[in-house]
Amino acid sequence: MTGTDTLLVSDDGRVRVVTISRPKALNALNPEVIAGLAQVLDDTAAAARAGEVRALVLTGAGEKSFVAGADIAAMADMSVGTAREFARAGHGVGEALAGLPIPTIAAVNGFALGGGCELALACDFIYAAENAKFGQPEVKLGVIPGFGGTQRLARRVGLARALELCLTGDTIDAAEAARIGLANRVVPAGEALSVALAAAKKIADWGPVAVAEAKRVLHAGAGLPLAQANALEIEAFAGLFDTADQKEGMAAFLGKRRAEFKGA
Ligand code: CO8
């Protein structure tokens, strides 16, 4: 286990688990945590390129909270300039998660509010424990989401639902989050991390180049007109026929054996 006082990093086989750990503040995100996340994601990108890490799971310490938002005490006296820098740094973390060539899964235990909901949304998908609570309560503090809640959330659940969450500040439970497509799955309390780890380990067995390409094309295509997005898919699909993993994957199927992917 490595990391800082507030961020724990451990590798379980080829899956990296990053745990935000500020239990006294329900794992709220202060500038130190955001800077730590940026550093960890930078290191993870290098480890992914080296083939050492094939999936990342992000979670919060303890069962009560994933992340209860940005740290309100740290934000209370921010100037416009400092707040802009803080939001930019947060968005940098979101972009780094999306840009990793490996899947990222949020294991949401308890509160995922404000910046916590936004951090989960920046992952490729979310598994929510039964006790998870999602919301964008920023309007109650006189601000708005600053880490993707007005944009990434709308793309995930649709404009009207994102408007409802951002304008009412209401909190929704795990079942409702799954119903509207914010969480992919609800799992028993205490099992979000183990279920996310199992999914991450499964993905880590598949061809890493194909997994990276699937993620890249899905993310890149989401903001494009359909014809352009389909063209991206065609090129990525064809390009994979120049990899050893494609030859191995198809030969293994035809030979009725398990594929041994090398990531090349
Ligand atoms: N920031 C700082 N401290 C917090 C936060 C937070 N977001 N949430 C909880 N804490 C602290 C509490 O102050 C309390 O500390 P202490 O024990 O010293 O008084 C401790 O955690 C435990 O919290 P509670 O006693 O309040 O626990 P409850 O079980 O009664 O309530 C709640 C839990 C409902 C989660 C409640 O704590 C709460 O409402 N928290 C605030 C939630 C919130 O408003 N989040 C949004 C923050 S704004 C935001 O995220 C903007 C993001 C945009 C920029 C991001 C850029 C990176």
PDB file of N, CA and C in Angstrom, residues 157-218:
ATOM      1  N   VAL A 157     -27.449  11.005 -17.656  1.00  0.00           N
ATOM      2  CA  VAL A 157     -28.845  10.712 -17.277  1.00  0.00           C
ATOM      3  C   VAL A 157     -29.863  11.537 -18.060  1.00  0.00           C
ATOM      4  N   GLY A 158     -29.396  12.427 -18.945  1.00  0.00           N
ATOM      5  CA  GLY A 158     -30.321  13.279 -19.705  1.00  0.00           C
ATOM      6  C   GLY A 158     -30.476  14.634 -19.031  1.00  0.00           C
ATOM      7  N   LEU A 159     -30.820  15.614 -19.865  1.00  0.00           N
ATOM      8  CA  LEU A 159     -30.859  17.003 -19.406  1.00  0.00           C
ATOM      9  C   LEU A 159     -31.892  17.216 -18.298  1.00  0.00           C
ATOM     10  N   ALA A 160     -33.104  16.673 -18.458  1.00  0.00           N
ATOM     11  CA  ALA A 160     -34.169  16.960 -17.495  1.00  0.00           C
ATOM     12  C   ALA A 160     -33.842  16.389 -16.111  1.00  0.00           C
ATOM     13  N   ARG A 161     -33.310  15.166 -16.089  1.00  0.00           N
ATOM     14  CA  ARG A 161     -32.976  14.573 -14.781  1.00  0.00           C
ATOM     15  C   ARG A 161     -31.808  15.312 -14.134  1.00  0.00           C
ATOM     16  N   ALA A 162     -30.823  15.721 -14.955  1.00  0.00           N
ATOM     17  CA  ALA A 162     -29.686  16.475 -14.407  1.00  0.00           C
ATOM     18  C   ALA A 162     -30.171  17.825 -13.877  1.00  0.00           C
ATOM     19  N   LEU A 163     -31.073  18.463 -14.615  1.00  0.00           N
ATOM     20  CA  LEU A 163     -31.634  19.735 -14.145  1.00  0.00           C
ATOM     21  C   LEU A 163     -32.341  19.535 -12.805  1.00  0.00           C
ATOM     22  N   GLU A 164     -33.126  18.449 -12.721  1.00  0.00           N
ATOM     23  CA  GLU A 164     -33.873  18.191 -11.483  1.00  0.00           C
ATOM     24  C   GLU A 164     -32.901  18.030 -10.301  1.00  0.00           C
ATOM     25  N   LEU A 165     -31.844  17.228 -10.516  1.00  0.00           N
ATOM     26  CA  LEU A 165     -30.892  16.990  -9.413  1.00  0.00           C
ATOM     27  C   LEU A 165     -30.138  18.273  -9.046  1.00  0.00           C
ATOM     28  N   CYS A 166     -29.690  19.025 -10.065  1.00  0.00           N
ATOM     29  CA  CYS A 166     -28.875  20.221  -9.787  1.00  0.00           C
ATOM     30  C   CYS A 166     -29.721  21.369  -9.238  1.00  0.00           C
ATOM     31  N   LEU A 167     -30.990  21.442  -9.603  1.00  0.00           N
ATOM     32  CA  LEU A 167     -31.817  22.574  -9.150  1.00  0.00           C
ATOM     33  C   LEU A 167     -32.489  22.311  -7.809  1.00  0.00           C
ATOM     34  N   THR A 168     -32.910  21.057  -7.559  1.00  0.00           N
ATOM     35  CA  THR A 168     -33.541  20.774  -6.256  1.00  0.00           C
ATOM     36  C   THR A 168     -32.490  20.527  -5.182  1.00  0.00           C
ATOM     37  N   GLY A 169     -31.307  20.030  -5.574  1.00  0.00           N
ATOM     38  CA  GLY A 169     -30.308  19.629  -4.582  1.00  0.00           C
ATOM     39  C   GLY A 169     -30.695  18.350  -3.864  1.00  0.00           C
ATOM     40  N   ASP A 170     -31.756  17.691  -4.340  1.00  0.00           N
ATOM     41  CA  ASP A 170     -32.230  16.473  -3.673  1.00  0.00           C
ATOM     42  C   ASP A 170     -31.216  15.333  -3.768  1.00  0.00           C
ATOM     43  N   THR A 171     -31.295  14.457  -2.786  1.00  0.00           N
ATOM     44  CA  THR A 171     -30.461  13.258  -2.775  1.00  0.00           C
ATOM     45  C   THR A 171     -31.310  12.078  -3.229  1.00  0.00           C
ATOM     46  N   ILE A 172     -30.746  11.209  -4.047  1.00  0.00           N
ATOM     47  CA  ILE A 172     -31.470  10.000  -4.471  1.00  0.00           C
ATOM     48  C   ILE A 172     -30.730   8.763  -3.959  1.00  0.00           C
ATOM     49  N   ASP A 173     -31.487   7.681  -3.774  1.00  0.00           N
ATOM     50  CA  ASP A 173     -30.847   6.465  -3.261  1.00  0.00           C
ATOM     51  C   ASP A 173     -30.288   5.627  -4.422  1.00  0.00           C
ATOM     52  N   ALA A 174     -29.656   4.515  -4.055  1.00  0.00           N
ATOM     53  CA  ALA A 174     -28.965   3.697  -5.061  1.00  0.00           C
ATOM     54  C   ALA A 174     -29.939   3.155  -6.105  1.00  0.00           C
ATOM     55  N   ALA A 175     -31.125   2.731  -5.644  1.00  0.00           N
ATOM     56  CA  ALA A 175     -32.086   2.146  -6.591  1.00  0.00           C
ATOM     57  C   ALA A 175     -32.512   3.181  -7.628  1.00  0.00           C
ATOM     58  N   GLU A 176     -32.750   4.405  -7.182  1.00  0.00           N
ATOM     59  CA  GLU A 176     -33.149   5.464  -8.114  1.00  0.00           C
ATOM     60  C   GLU A 176     -31.972   5.811  -9.041  1.00  0.00           C
ATOM     61  N   ALA A 177     -30.761   5.827  -8.466  1.00  0.00           N
ATOM     62  CA  ALA A 177     -29.578   6.120  -9.294  1.00  0.00           C
ATOM     63  C   ALA A 177     -29.441   5.073 -10.405  1.00  0.00           C
ATOM     64  N   ALA A 178     -29.711   3.814 -10.078  1.00  0.00           N
ATOM     65  CA  ALA A 178     -29.630   2.763 -11.104  1.00  0.00           C
ATOM     66  C   ALA A 178     -30.778   2.918 -12.107  1.00  0.00           C
ATOM     67  N   ARG A 179     -31.962   3.271 -11.606  1.00  0.00           N
ATOM     68  CA  ARG A 179     -33.120   3.412 -12.496  1.00  0.00           C
ATOM     69  C   ARG A 179     -32.868   4.484 -13.559  1.00  0.00           C
ATOM     70  N   ILE A 180     -32.207   5.573 -13.179  1.00  0.00           N
ATOM     71  CA  ILE A 180     -31.996   6.651 -14.152  1.00  0.00           C
ATOM     72  C   ILE A 180     -30.669   6.498 -14.910  1.00  0.00           C
ATOM     73  N   GLY A 181     -29.950   5.431 -14.640  1.00  0.00           N
ATOM     74  CA  GLY A 181     -28.725   5.172 -15.415  1.00  0.00           C
ATOM     75  C   GLY A 181     -27.484   5.860 -14.871  1.00  0.00           C
ATOM     76  N   LEU A 182     -27.590   6.420 -13.665  1.00  0.00           N
ATOM     77  CA  LEU A 182     -26.403   7.035 -13.056  1.00  0.00           C
ATOM     78  C   LEU A 182     -25.480   5.931 -12.526  1.00  0.00           C
ATOM     79  N   ALA A 183     -26.043   4.993 -11.798  1.00  0.00           N
ATOM     80  CA  ALA A 183     -25.273   3.811 -11.363  1.00  0.00           C
ATOM     81  C   ALA A 183     -25.626   2.651 -12.301  1.00  0.00           C
ATOM     82  N   ASN A 184     -24.639   1.798 -12.562  1.00  0.00           N
ATOM     83  CA  ASN A 184     -24.914   0.636 -13.422  1.00  0.00           C
ATOM     84  C   ASN A 184     -25.621  -0.474 -12.668  1.00  0.00           C
ATOM     85  N   ARG A 185     -25.289  -0.588 -11.375  1.00  0.00           N
ATOM     86  CA  ARG A 185     -25.789  -1.729 -10.623  1.00  0.00           C
ATOM     87  C   ARG A 185     -25.851  -1.406  -9.128  1.00  0.00           C
ATOM     88  N   VAL A 186     -26.841  -1.951  -8.443  1.00  0.00           N
ATOM     89  CA  VAL A 186     -26.912  -1.821  -6.985  1.00  0.00           C
ATOM     90  C   VAL A 186     -26.459  -3.155  -6.395  1.00  0.00           C
ATOM     91  N   VAL A 187     -25.592  -3.098  -5.393  1.00  0.00           N
ATOM     92  CA  VAL A 187     -25.093  -4.325  -4.769  1.00  0.00           C
ATOM     93  C   VAL A 187     -25.333  -4.222  -3.252  1.00  0.00           C
ATOM     94  N   PRO A 188     -25.311  -5.335  -2.541  1.00  0.00           N
ATOM     95  CA  PRO A 188     -25.556  -5.264  -1.094  1.00  0.00           C
ATOM     96  C   PRO A 188     -24.572  -4.327  -0.390  1.00  0.00           C
ATOM     97  N   ALA A 189     -25.035  -3.720   0.694  1.00  0.00           N
ATOM     98  CA  ALA A 189     -24.176  -2.816   1.470  1.00  0.00           C
ATOM     99  C   ALA A 189     -22.880  -3.543   1.829  1.00  0.00           C
ATOM    100  N   GLY A 190     -21.782  -2.855   1.703  1.00  0.00           N
ATOM    101  CA  GLY A 190     -20.488  -3.432   2.055  1.00  0.00           C
ATOM    102  C   GLY A 190     -19.834  -4.209   0.917  1.00  0.00           C
ATOM    103  N   GLU A 191     -20.538  -4.335  -0.218  1.00  0.00           N
ATOM    104  CA  GLU A 191     -19.973  -5.159  -1.307  1.00  0.00           C
ATOM    105  C   GLU A 191     -19.586  -4.377  -2.562  1.00  0.00           C
ATOM    106  N   ALA A 192     -19.702  -3.048  -2.520  1.00  0.00           N
ATOM    107  CA  ALA A 192     -19.407  -2.286  -3.750  1.00  0.00           C
ATOM    108  C   ALA A 192     -17.968  -2.528  -4.214  1.00  0.00           C
ATOM    109  N   LEU A 193     -17.030  -2.509  -3.267  1.00  0.00           N
ATOM    110  CA  LEU A 193     -15.633  -2.674  -3.656  1.00  0.00           C
ATOM    111  C   LEU A 193     -15.379  -4.079  -4.199  1.00  0.00           C
ATOM    112  N   SER A 194     -15.908  -5.107  -3.532  1.00  0.00           N
ATOM    113  CA  SER A 194     -15.613  -6.469  -4.008  1.00  0.00           C
ATOM    114  C   SER A 194     -16.255  -6.732  -5.372  1.00  0.00           C
ATOM    115  N   VAL A 195     -17.462  -6.183  -5.597  1.00  0.00           N
ATOM    116  CA  VAL A 195     -18.100  -6.379  -6.906  1.00  0.00           C
ATOM    117  C   VAL A 195     -17.325  -5.616  -7.987  1.00  0.00           C
ATOM    118  N   ALA A 196     -16.886  -4.396  -7.655  1.00  0.00           N
ATOM    119  CA  ALA A 196     -16.106  -3.626  -8.637  1.00  0.00           C
ATOM    120  C   ALA A 196     -14.785  -4.329  -8.936  1.00  0.00           C
ATOM    121  N   LEU A 197     -14.152  -4.872  -7.893  1.00  0.00           N
ATOM    122  CA  LEU A 197     -12.884  -5.593  -8.095  1.00  0.00           C
ATOM    123  C   LEU A 197     -13.080  -6.811  -8.996  1.00  0.00           C
ATOM    124  N   ALA A 198     -14.179  -7.529  -8.774  1.00  0.00           N
ATOM    125  CA  ALA A 198     -14.435  -8.717  -9.600  1.00  0.00           C
ATOM    126  C   ALA A 198     -14.616  -8.315 -11.068  1.00  0.00           C
ATOM    127  N   ALA A 199     -15.340  -7.227 -11.310  1.00  0.00           N
ATOM    128  CA  ALA A 199     -15.528  -6.775 -12.702  1.00  0.00           C
ATOM    129  C   ALA A 199     -14.200  -6.320 -13.290  1.00  0.00           C
ATOM    130  N   ALA A 200     -13.413  -5.593 -12.480  1.00  0.00           N
ATOM    131  CA  ALA A 200     -12.120  -5.097 -12.966  1.00  0.00           C
ATOM    132  C   ALA A 200     -11.193  -6.258 -13.306  1.00  0.00           C
ATOM    133  N   LYS A 201     -11.202  -7.303 -12.464  1.00  0.00           N
ATOM    134  CA  LYS A 201     -10.333  -8.463 -12.729  1.00  0.00           C
ATOM    135  C   LYS A 201     -10.774  -9.193 -13.984  1.00  0.00           C
ATOM    136  N   LYS A 202     -12.077  -9.263 -14.196  1.00  0.00           N
ATOM    137  CA  LYS A 202     -12.577  -9.907 -15.421  1.00  0.00           C
ATOM    138  C   LYS A 202     -12.060  -9.141 -16.635  1.00  0.00           C
ATOM    139  N   ILE A 203     -12.214  -7.810 -16.611  1.00  0.00           N
ATOM    140  CA  ILE A 203     -11.782  -7.003 -17.763  1.00  0.00           C
ATOM    141  C   ILE A 203     -10.270  -7.138 -17.958  1.00  0.00           C
ATOM    142  N   ALA A 204      -9.527  -7.242 -16.844  1.00  0.00           N
ATOM    143  CA  ALA A 204      -8.063  -7.328 -16.925  1.00  0.00           C
ATOM    144  C   ALA A 204      -7.598  -8.591 -17.650  1.00  0.00           C
ATOM    145  N   ASP A 205      -8.488  -9.569 -17.770  1.00  0.00           N
ATOM    146  CA  ASP A 205      -8.137 -10.797 -18.502  1.00  0.00           C
ATOM    147  C   ASP A 205      -8.264 -10.641 -20.017  1.00  0.00           C
ATOM    148  N   TRP A 206      -9.021  -9.634 -20.464  1.00  0.00           N
ATOM    149  CA  TRP A 206      -9.233  -9.494 -21.916  1.00  0.00           C
ATOM    150  C   TRP A 206      -8.076  -8.732 -22.550  1.00  0.00           C
ATOM    151  N   GLY A 207      -8.041  -8.717 -23.872  1.00  0.00           N
ATOM    152  CA  GLY A 207      -6.934  -8.070 -24.579  1.00  0.00           C
ATOM    153  C   GLY A 207      -6.868  -6.581 -24.237  1.00  0.00           C
ATOM    154  N   PRO A 208      -5.759  -6.131 -23.634  1.00  0.00           N
ATOM    155  CA  PRO A 208      -5.683  -4.727 -23.205  1.00  0.00           C
ATOM    156  C   PRO A 208      -5.793  -3.723 -24.342  1.00  0.00           C
ATOM    157  N   VAL A 209      -5.288  -4.084 -25.527  1.00  0.00           N
ATOM    158  CA  VAL A 209      -5.378  -3.114 -26.629  1.00  0.00           C
ATOM    159  C   VAL A 209      -6.842  -2.952 -27.038  1.00  0.00           C
ATOM    160  N   ALA A 210      -7.566  -4.069 -27.081  1.00  0.00           N
ATOM    161  CA  ALA A 210      -8.979  -4.003 -27.445  1.00  0.00           C
ATOM    162  C   ALA A 210      -9.777  -3.241 -26.381  1.00  0.00           C
ATOM    163  N   VAL A 211      -9.484  -3.502 -25.111  1.00  0.00           N
ATOM    164  CA  VAL A 211     -10.189  -2.803 -24.026  1.00  0.00           C
ATOM    165  C   VAL A 211      -9.929  -1.295 -24.136  1.00  0.00           C
ATOM    166  N   ALA A 212      -8.658  -0.926 -24.360  1.00  0.00           N
ATOM    167  CA  ALA A 212      -8.311   0.503 -24.464  1.00  0.00           C
ATOM    168  C   ALA A 212      -9.021   1.135 -25.658  1.00  0.00           C
ATOM    169  N   GLU A 213      -9.064   0.406 -26.767  1.00  0.00           N
ATOM    170  CA  GLU A 213      -9.711   0.956 -27.966  1.00  0.00           C
ATOM    171  C   GLU A 213     -11.219   1.082 -27.770  1.00  0.00           C
ATOM    172  N   ALA A 214     -11.826   0.089 -27.129  1.00  0.00           N
ATOM    173  CA  ALA A 214     -13.270   0.174 -26.877  1.00  0.00           C
ATOM    174  C   ALA A 214     -13.566   1.416 -26.028  1.00  0.00           C
ATOM    175  N   LYS A 215     -12.780   1.617 -24.975  1.00  0.00           N
ATOM    176  CA  LYS A 215     -12.991   2.786 -24.101  1.00  0.00           C
ATOM    177  C   LYS A 215     -12.774   4.080 -24.892  1.00  0.00           C
ATOM    178  N   ARG A 216     -11.686   4.134 -25.650  1.00  0.00           N
ATOM    179  CA  ARG A 216     -11.370   5.362 -26.393  1.00  0.00           C
ATOM    180  C   ARG A 216     -12.488   5.723 -27.362  1.00  0.00           C
ATOM    181  N   VAL A 217     -12.950   4.708 -28.110  1.00  0.00           N
ATOM    182  CA  VAL A 217     -13.942   4.982 -29.149  1.00  0.00           C
ATOM    183  C   VAL A 217     -15.297   5.346 -28.521  1.00  0.00           C
ATOM    184  N   LEU A 218     -15.658   4.672 -27.440  1.00  0.00           N
ATOM    185  CA  LEU A 218     -16.924   5.012 -26.773  1.00  0.00           C
ATOM    186  C   LEU A 218     -16.894   6.451 -26.255  1.00  0.00           C
TER     187      LEU A 218
END
